[in-house]
């Protein structure tokens, strides 16, 4: 045999020996202090000792069950078994009612005290950056202690669960739901002579809590005398609506009626004027918003986001109001600029004509685009009409005083 063959054989044997030693070192470092080869096919693996093994109930190394000492048997509790102890209750389940979240809604709820309050939860490590937020947080804690509420620090994850993953600003108040005040009809206005006629806001089946909250915020800020909602098919006074109202829902009373048609009819008999919001389409007589007058106690009615006011509600309206759209002129090429260009002889320039045509093509047809977005959001329209009515009422009161 060739000596080179023996050298190659010894070299390969040395490599295999080194690889095996490295593998054993890795196994030992991983926590397995012994190597157990697989059992031959057809044979059941036997335990390493006589105290049971992987497939027995003994206390061997491979046993799935823990060691059982002498005495009563012990079974590790499993939350999947019927007899397992219940999972720990969340903070939301400790108190009935709902969770009001956000600095302004919680602060307004603590000030108004119109709810049954249970506890105030504040995020651990909450450090507001704005100075007004620091003052509001201190006031929250002070009002909660004065009301005898526990102020509990919790982590952000628990607050996220309580608020439904909505922006809670690190503050959640556990409280009972806020209910509407029942109202069958508005009484006759008996204010002193020359006083401003009151304006109420009536909502006919507003279903979006964001719109509900925005309308309540506008009514509170602008100074509406009250808000009346349809108790059926309307968004409830939920924490989401309170957050959208920036706390206005907690401060001003919201009245509800199960039959808005009868309530409006009886209010009209008591001297109230009912004005319904309309789109002002062809064939519909509607007063433009800038021409609205308020010389009598008035109820402004807003309809559903998609369907508008119901037919029976429209029959109870004394007038309709609309917000006309104002189509802007072309900011790049107005009529005055066109006349000036003709006088200066610039219209003959083909380059200018090409530029103007390209701008017109980019602008599109405003009338055609308006067909896609032909109305305002109900909360925006309600704020505009309510402002016009209240401004007209204040102007009437000022002129009477003069």
Coordinates of C-alpha atoms in Angstrom, one line a residue:
X1 CA 0.0 0.0 0.0
X2 CA 1.0 3.6 -0.7
X3 CA 2.2 5.6 2.3
X4 CA 0.2 8.6 1.0
X5 CA -2.9 6.5 1.5
X6 CA -2.0 5.9 5.2
X7 CA -1.4 9.6 5.8
X8 CA -4.8 10.5 4.3
X9 CA -6.5 7.8 6.4
X10 CA -5.0 9.1 9.6
X11 CA -5.8 12.7 8.7
X12 CA -9.5 11.8 8.2
X13 CA -9.7 9.8 11.4
X14 CA -8.2 12.8 13.3
X15 CA -10.9 15.1 11.8
X16 CA -13.7 12.8 12.8
X17 CA -12.4 12.5 16.3
X18 CA -12.2 16.3 16.7
X19 CA -15.8 16.7 15.3
X20 CA -17.1 14.1 17.7
X21 CA -15.5 15.8 20.7
X22 CA -16.9 19.1 19.6
X23 CA -20.4 17.6 19.4
X24 CA -20.1 16.1 22.9
X25 CA -19.0 19.5 24.3
X26 CA -22.0 21.2 22.7
X27 CA -24.4 18.6 24.1
X28 CA -22.9 19.0 27.5
X29 CA -23.1 22.8 27.4
X30 CA -26.8 22.6 26.4
X31 CA -27.7 20.8 29.6
X32 CA -27.9 17.3 28.3
X33 CA -25.2 15.5 30.3
X34 CA -25.7 12.2 28.4
X35 CA -26.3 11.0 25.0
X36 CA -29.2 8.6 24.4
X37 CA -29.4 7.0 21.0
X38 CA -32.7 6.3 19.4
X39 CA -34.3 3.0 20.2
X40 CA -34.3 0.4 17.4
X41 CA -37.5 0.2 15.3
X42 CA -40.2 -1.9 16.9
X43 CA -38.9 -1.6 20.5
X44 CA -40.5 0.7 23.1
X45 CA -38.0 3.0 24.8
X46 CA -37.2 2.0 28.3
X47 CA -36.7 4.4 31.2
X48 CA -33.3 5.1 32.4
X49 CA -34.1 4.1 36.0
X50 CA -36.6 2.0 37.7
X51 CA -38.7 4.9 39.0
X52 CA -40.8 5.3 35.9
X53 CA -40.0 7.2 32.7
X54 CA -41.5 9.2 29.9
X55 CA -44.4 6.9 29.3
X56 CA -45.2 6.2 33.0
X57 CA -46.5 8.1 35.9
X58 CA -43.4 7.8 38.1
X59 CA -41.0 10.5 39.0
X60 CA -38.3 9.7 36.5
X61 CA -36.4 12.3 34.5
X62 CA -38.6 12.0 31.4
X63 CA -41.9 12.1 33.3
X64 CA -44.4 14.8 32.3
X65 CA -46.0 15.0 35.7
X66 CA -44.3 16.6 38.7
X67 CA -42.9 14.5 41.6
X68 CA -45.7 13.4 43.9
X69 CA -44.6 13.2 47.6
X70 CA -46.2 10.8 50.1
X71 CA -49.6 11.9 51.1
X72 CA -52.5 13.6 49.2
X73 CA -52.0 13.6 45.4
X74 CA -51.1 16.9 43.8
X75 CA -52.2 18.0 40.3
X76 CA -50.9 21.2 38.7
X77 CA -53.9 23.5 38.0
X78 CA -54.8 23.9 34.4
X79 CA -56.9 26.9 33.2
X80 CA -58.2 24.7 30.5
X81 CA -59.8 22.2 32.8
X82 CA -63.4 22.7 34.1
X83 CA -62.4 22.8 37.7
X84 CA -59.6 25.3 37.3
X85 CA -59.7 28.6 39.2
X86 CA -61.0 31.6 37.2
X87 CA -58.6 34.0 35.5
X88 CA -57.9 37.2 37.4
X89 CA -60.5 39.8 36.7
X90 CA -59.6 42.9 34.8
X91 CA -60.0 46.4 36.2
X92 CA -63.0 47.0 34.0
X93 CA -64.8 44.0 35.5
X94 CA -64.3 45.2 39.0
X95 CA -66.8 48.1 38.6
X96 CA -70.1 48.2 36.9
X97 CA -71.0 50.8 34.3
X98 CA -68.6 52.1 31.7
X99 CA -65.2 53.8 31.4
X100 CA -65.0 57.5 30.7
X101 CA -61.6 58.3 29.1
X102 CA -59.8 61.5 28.3
X103 CA -58.7 64.4 30.4
X104 CA -61.6 66.8 29.5
X105 CA -64.4 64.2 29.8
X106 CA -63.1 62.9 33.1
X107 CA -62.6 66.4 34.5
X108 CA -66.1 67.5 33.4
X109 CA -67.6 64.3 34.9
X110 CA -65.9 65.0 38.2
X111 CA -67.1 68.6 38.2
X112 CA -70.7 68.0 37.2
X113 CA -71.2 64.9 39.4
X114 CA -74.1 63.7 37.3
X115 CA -72.9 60.1 37.3
X116 CA -72.4 57.6 40.0
X117 CA -68.6 57.4 40.2
X118 CA -66.5 54.4 41.3
X119 CA -62.8 54.9 40.8
X120 CA -60.2 57.0 39.0
X121 CA -57.4 55.2 37.2
X122 CA -54.2 57.1 36.2
X123 CA -51.4 55.7 34.1
X124 CA -48.2 54.9 35.9
X125 CA -45.4 57.4 35.2
X126 CA -47.7 59.8 33.4
X127 CA -45.9 63.1 32.9
X128 CA -47.9 65.6 30.9
X129 CA -45.7 68.0 28.8
X130 CA -48.1 71.0 28.6
X131 CA -48.6 73.1 31.7
X132 CA -52.4 73.1 31.4
X133 CA -52.4 69.3 31.3
X134 CA -50.4 69.2 34.6
X135 CA -52.9 71.5 36.2
X136 CA -55.8 69.4 34.9
X137 CA -54.2 66.2 36.3
X138 CA -53.8 67.8 39.7
X139 CA -57.4 69.0 39.6
X140 CA -58.5 65.5 38.7
X141 CA -56.8 63.9 41.7
X142 CA -58.1 66.6 44.0
X143 CA -61.7 66.3 42.8
X144 CA -61.5 62.5 43.0
X145 CA -60.3 62.6 46.6
X146 CA -63.0 65.1 47.6
X147 CA -65.6 62.8 46.1
X148 CA -64.1 59.9 48.1
X149 CA -63.0 58.0 45.0
X150 CA -59.9 55.7 45.0
X151 CA -57.1 57.0 42.8
X152 CA -55.3 54.0 41.5
X153 CA -52.1 53.9 39.4
X154 CA -52.2 51.3 36.6
X155 CA -50.2 50.5 33.5
X156 CA -51.0 51.7 30.1
X157 CA -52.1 48.3 28.9
X158 CA -55.0 48.1 31.4
X159 CA -56.1 51.6 30.4
X160 CA -56.1 50.6 26.8
X161 CA -58.4 47.7 27.5
X162 CA -60.7 49.8 29.6
X163 CA -60.9 52.5 26.9
X164 CA -61.2 50.1 24.0
X165 CA -57.8 51.1 22.6
X166 CA -59.0 54.7 22.1
X167 CA -56.9 57.7 23.1
X168 CA -57.4 58.0 26.8
X169 CA -54.5 60.4 27.6
X170 CA -53.6 58.3 30.6
X171 CA -56.8 58.9 32.5
X172 CA -59.9 56.6 32.9
X173 CA -62.9 57.1 35.2
X174 CA -65.1 54.2 36.1
X175 CA -68.7 55.4 36.4
X176 CA -72.3 54.5 35.7
X177 CA -73.8 55.4 32.3
X178 CA -75.2 58.9 31.7
X179 CA -79.0 58.8 31.0
X180 CA -81.1 61.2 29.1
X181 CA -83.7 63.4 30.8
X182 CA -87.2 62.6 29.6
X183 CA -89.1 65.5 27.9
X184 CA -92.5 65.4 26.3
X185 CA -92.7 69.0 25.1
X186 CA -91.0 72.4 25.5
X187 CA -93.0 74.8 27.6
X188 CA -94.1 78.2 26.4
X189 CA -91.3 80.8 26.6
X190 CA -92.0 83.3 29.4
X191 CA -88.9 85.4 29.3
X192 CA -88.9 89.1 30.0
X193 CA -89.7 91.5 27.2
X194 CA -86.7 92.2 25.0
X195 CA -84.8 89.1 26.0
X196 CA -83.2 86.9 23.4
X197 CA -85.4 84.1 22.2
X198 CA -84.0 80.7 23.1
X199 CA -82.7 78.2 20.5
X200 CA -82.9 74.4 21.0
X201 CA -81.2 71.7 19.0
X202 CA -83.2 68.6 18.1
X203 CA -81.5 65.6 16.7
X204 CA -83.5 63.1 14.6
X205 CA -81.8 59.7 14.8
X206 CA -78.1 60.8 14.8
X207 CA -76.4 57.4 14.9
X208 CA -72.6 58.3 14.8
X209 CA -71.2 58.9 18.3
X210 CA -68.6 61.2 16.8
X211 CA -71.3 63.4 15.3
X212 CA -73.4 63.3 18.4
X213 CA -70.4 64.5 20.5
X214 CA -69.4 67.2 18.0
X215 CA -73.0 68.5 18.0
X216 CA -73.2 68.6 21.8
X217 CA -69.9 70.4 21.9
X218 CA -71.1 73.0 19.4
X219 CA -74.4 73.5 21.3
X220 CA -72.6 74.0 24.6
X221 CA -70.0 76.3 23.1
X222 CA -72.4 78.5 21.1
X223 CA -74.9 78.7 23.9
X224 CA -77.9 76.7 22.9
X225 CA -80.7 76.6 25.5
X226 CA -80.9 72.8 25.3
X227 CA -80.5 69.6 23.2
X228 CA -83.3 67.2 22.4
X229 CA -82.6 63.8 20.9
X230 CA -84.7 60.9 19.6
X231 CA -84.3 58.1 22.1
X232 CA -84.8 55.5 19.4
X233 CA -82.3 54.7 16.7
X234 CA -79.8 57.3 18.0
X235 CA -76.3 57.1 19.4
X236 CA -76.4 56.8 23.1
X237 CA -74.5 59.0 25.5
X238 CA -71.4 56.8 25.5
X239 CA -67.8 57.5 26.5
X240 CA -67.0 57.9 22.8
X241 CA -69.6 60.6 22.4
X242 CA -68.3 62.3 25.6
X243 CA -64.7 62.2 24.2
X244 CA -65.9 63.7 20.9
X245 CA -67.7 66.5 22.8
X246 CA -64.6 67.3 24.8
X247 CA -66.6 66.9 28.0
X248 CA -69.6 69.0 27.0
X249 CA -71.9 66.0 27.3
X250 CA -71.0 65.8 31.0
X251 CA -71.8 69.4 31.6
X252 CA -75.1 70.1 29.7
X253 CA -78.3 68.1 30.2
X254 CA -79.4 66.1 27.2
X255 CA -83.1 65.5 26.9
X256 CA -84.7 62.6 25.1
X257 CA -88.1 61.7 23.8
X258 CA -89.5 58.4 22.4
X259 CA -91.8 60.3 20.0
X260 CA -90.0 63.3 18.5
X261 CA -93.0 64.0 16.2
X262 CA -95.4 64.5 19.0
X263 CA -92.9 66.5 21.0
X264 CA -92.4 68.9 18.1
X265 CA -96.1 69.2 17.5
X266 CA -96.8 70.0 21.2
X267 CA -93.9 72.5 21.3
X268 CA -95.4 74.3 18.3
X269 CA -98.7 74.6 20.1
X270 CA -96.7 76.2 23.0
X271 CA -95.3 78.9 20.6
X272 CA -92.1 77.4 19.4
X273 CA -91.0 77.7 15.8
X274 CA -89.5 74.5 14.2
X275 CA -86.8 75.0 11.5
X276 CA -85.4 71.9 9.7
X277 CA -82.0 71.6 8.1
X278 CA -82.3 70.9 4.3
X279 CA -80.0 70.6 1.4
X280 CA -81.8 73.2 -0.6
X281 CA -82.2 71.2 -3.8
X282 CA -84.3 72.1 -6.8
X283 CA -88.0 72.6 -6.0
X284 CA -87.3 72.8 -2.2
X285 CA -88.0 76.1 -0.5
X286 CA -85.2 76.7 2.0
X287 CA -83.9 79.9 3.6
X288 CA -80.2 80.5 3.1
X289 CA -78.2 80.3 6.3
X290 CA -77.1 84.0 6.1
X291 CA -80.8 85.1 5.9
X292 CA -82.0 83.2 9.0
X293 CA -84.0 85.3 11.5
X294 CA -84.8 84.3 15.1
X295 CA -87.7 86.4 16.3
X296 CA -89.4 83.6 18.3
X297 CA -88.3 80.6 20.3
X298 CA -86.8 78.2 17.8
X299 CA -86.0 74.5 17.5
X300 CA -83.4 73.6 14.9
X301 CA -83.9 70.0 13.7
X302 CA -81.1 67.9 12.2
X303 CA -81.8 64.6 10.4
X304 CA -80.0 61.4 10.1
X305 CA -76.5 61.3 8.5
X306 CA -77.6 59.2 5.5
X307 CA -81.4 59.5 5.3
X308 CA -82.0 63.0 6.6
X309 CA -85.1 64.0 8.4
X310 CA -88.1 61.6 8.4
X311 CA -91.2 62.6 6.5
X312 CA -93.3 63.1 9.6
X313 CA -90.6 65.3 11.1
X314 CA -90.6 67.4 8.0
X315 CA -94.3 67.9 8.2
X316 CA -93.9 69.5 11.7
X317 CA -91.3 72.1 10.4
X318 CA -92.4 75.7 9.9
X319 CA -89.5 76.5 7.7
X320 CA -86.3 74.9 6.2
X321 CA -82.8 76.3 6.2
X322 CA -79.9 75.4 3.9
X323 CA -76.2 76.3 3.6
X324 CA -75.5 77.3 0.0
X325 CA -72.3 76.3 -1.6
X326 CA -69.9 79.0 -2.8
X327 CA -67.9 77.9 -5.9
X328 CA -64.6 79.8 -6.0
X329 CA -63.4 81.5 -9.2
X330 CA -60.3 80.2 -11.0
X331 CA -57.4 81.5 -8.9
X332 CA -55.0 81.3 -11.9
X333 CA -57.1 83.0 -14.6
X334 CA -60.0 85.1 -13.4
X335 CA -62.4 87.0 -15.6
X336 CA -60.7 90.3 -14.9
X337 CA -57.4 88.9 -16.0
X338 CA -58.9 87.6 -19.1
X339 CA -60.4 91.0 -20.0
X340 CA -57.1 92.6 -19.3
X341 CA -55.3 90.1 -21.5
X342 CA -57.6 90.7 -24.4
X343 CA -57.1 94.5 -24.1
X344 CA -53.3 94.1 -24.1
X345 CA -53.4 91.7 -27.1
X346 CA -52.0 88.8 -25.1
X347 CA -54.7 86.4 -26.1
X348 CA -53.1 85.9 -29.5
X349 CA -50.1 84.3 -27.9
X350 CA -50.4 80.6 -28.5
X351 CA -48.1 79.8 -25.6
X352 CA -50.5 81.6 -23.1
X353 CA -53.5 79.7 -24.6
X354 CA -51.7 76.4 -24.1
X355 CA -50.9 77.3 -20.5
X356 CA -54.5 78.3 -19.7
X357 CA -55.9 75.2 -21.3
X358 CA -53.6 73.0 -19.3
X359 CA -54.6 74.7 -16.1
X360 CA -58.3 74.3 -16.9
X361 CA -57.7 70.7 -17.6
X362 CA -55.9 70.2 -14.3
X363 CA -58.6 72.1 -12.4
X364 CA -61.5 70.0 -13.8
X365 CA -65.1 70.9 -13.7
X366 CA -66.1 72.3 -10.2
X367 CA -69.8 71.7 -10.9
X368 CA -69.2 68.0 -11.8
X369 CA -67.0 67.5 -8.8
X370 CA -69.7 69.0 -6.6
X371 CA -72.0 66.1 -7.4
X372 CA -69.7 63.7 -5.6
X373 CA -69.6 65.8 -2.4
X374 CA -72.9 67.6 -2.4
X375 CA -73.4 68.3 1.4
X376 CA -71.7 69.0 4.6
X377 CA -71.2 66.7 7.6
X378 CA -74.2 66.9 9.9
X379 CA -72.1 68.2 12.8
X380 CA -70.6 70.9 10.6
X381 CA -74.0 72.0 9.2
X382 CA -75.5 72.0 12.6
X383 CA -72.8 74.2 14.0
X384 CA -73.2 76.7 11.1
X385 CA -77.0 76.9 11.3
X386 CA -77.0 77.1 15.1
X387 CA -74.5 79.9 15.0
X388 CA -76.6 81.9 12.6
X389 CA -79.8 81.4 14.7
X390 CA -78.1 82.4 17.9
X391 CA -76.4 85.4 16.3
X392 CA -79.8 86.6 15.0
X393 CA -81.3 86.0 18.4
X394 CA -78.6 88.1 20.1
X395 CA -78.9 90.8 17.5
X396 CA -82.7 91.0 18.1
X397 CA -82.1 91.3 21.8
X398 CA -79.5 94.0 21.3
X399 CA -81.8 96.1 19.0
X400 CA -84.7 95.7 21.5
X401 CA -82.4 97.0 24.3
X402 CA -81.4 100.0 22.3

